[in-house]
Amino acid sequence: MKITRRTTALTALGLAAMILAGCASASAAPSASDAAKDDLSEVRLGYFANVTHAPALVGLSEGLFQDALGDVDVKTEVFNAGPAAIEALSAGAIDATYIGPNPAINTFIQSGGESANIIAGATSGGAALVVRDGIDKPEDLKGANIATPQLGNTQDVALRSWLADEGFETSTSGGGDVAITPTENAQTLTLFQDGQLDGAWLPEPWVSRLVVEAGAHVLVDEADLWPDGAFPTTVLLVRKDFAEEHPKIVEELLEGHIAAVQWLDEHADEAPAVINDALEKATGKKLSDEVLARALENVTFTVDPHAETFTKLVENGLAAGTQKKGSIDGLFDLTPLNALLKKAGEDTVSAAGLGED
């Protein structure tokens, strides 16, 4: 089993330099942002119990967020899909969340750029359309019933966009040439096993669970639809007013996030067990070794959010009918991330003209 990697993970030397720099700044006279930190007792972080959210799983289970945040506690909430996480973020119930790109785009556009910013990437790859026996080519999907995690989530938009490119009509109400049924991932597995679904466009580990446990096969690997197979599955999104009030906390959250991506890069042998233990804690059940190994083969953990793909993601959301028209200029604020990468001597990442970097 291997975990594919990108070079944006920090070197051990770079991380040590960052920690020393953090200690030095902590010993200096307190700034306004330090005062804001002193008033904050906890950070509320959302994530999904998916392999595509492994940086969150590892960051929590290995104590990397807590190490970076010090005496500020990390409180977590687990979601099934992006729209539910956005609802909690918009209501002020959480401060930051790991999430797919399309819900992040939606909240930014709907709020006129005032709701949240993407501050880092987390995962690339790890999403696919899996189907039952007898569906071997796109035209076999006519009349099929296909699940996605939630209306308007990243996989839902990907499916609708791909079907449109293949000449199928769909609707957000479930009609059209192919019926799309937003369904919770665990229920999707059960319904597919019972023959009530013909397939699903899902993130890992659900792709691998349907393949290994339910006899599905991959009809479309989403990586095949993007140049060099690179597309964002998970990013780190922070509520804008929270970031403005607590910039030091955001910086420390990013330190924990970067450390988690580095840990995954450097501990390929240990990663499956740590991820599985974290999934069991979140869901009450571990994955089989076969499922987890397959899932990890299909993902890359990286702090690069692949901002260059977001214009196309907007186009896909509009074509799918799940997104309003609007600008995503300013969606990214990668300045804190790039400052940390520079301190560690690592390559910075680009906002592709869609924000600060």
Tab-separated table of C-alpha atoms in Angstrom, residues 48 79-87 99 102-103 106 147-160 172 180-185 188 201-203 322:
chain	number	residue	atom	x	y	z
A	48	PHE	CA	-16.237	14.454	7.388
A	79	PHE	CA	-20.743	16.126	8.781
A	80	ASN	CA	-21.899	13.889	5.933
A	81	ALA	CA	-21.462	16.443	3.150
A	82	GLY	CA	-20.577	20.039	2.382
A	83	PRO	CA	-23.935	21.845	2.364
A	84	ALA	CA	-24.625	20.763	5.952
A	85	ALA	CA	-21.184	21.995	7.026
A	86	ILE	CA	-21.798	25.328	5.275
A	87	GLU	CA	-25.097	25.691	7.095
A	99	ILE	CA	-14.988	20.682	2.906
A	102	ASN	CA	-18.238	23.474	-4.544
A	103	PRO	CA	-19.980	24.241	-1.232
A	106	ASN	CA	-21.503	28.484	-3.121
A	147	ALA	CA	-26.749	8.645	-5.684
A	148	THR	CA	-24.586	11.540	-4.532
A	149	PRO	CA	-23.808	12.593	-0.929
A	150	GLN	CA	-25.980	15.745	-0.972
A	151	LEU	CA	-27.553	18.118	-3.475
A	152	GLY	CA	-24.964	20.713	-4.439
A	153	ASN	CA	-22.003	18.970	-2.833
A	154	THR	CA	-18.801	18.525	-4.854
A	155	GLN	CA	-19.562	14.998	-6.092
A	156	ASP	CA	-23.166	15.947	-6.902
A	157	VAL	CA	-21.938	18.798	-9.120
A	158	ALA	CA	-19.307	16.574	-10.740
A	159	LEU	CA	-21.917	13.950	-11.644
A	160	ARG	CA	-24.404	16.450	-13.062
A	172	THR	CA	-32.323	18.991	-9.092
A	180	ILE	CA	-29.924	11.681	-9.187
A	181	THR	CA	-30.792	10.874	-5.591
A	182	PRO	CA	-28.836	12.728	-2.889
A	183	THR	CA	-28.322	10.134	-0.154
A	184	GLU	CA	-26.226	9.815	2.978
A	185	ASN	CA	-23.121	7.770	2.148
A	188	THR	CA	-26.014	4.621	-0.331
A	201	TRP	CA	-20.581	9.367	-7.466
A	202	LEU	CA	-18.762	9.374	-4.132
A	203	PRO	CA	-15.550	10.304	-2.301
A	322	THR	CA	-26.892	23.967	-8.064
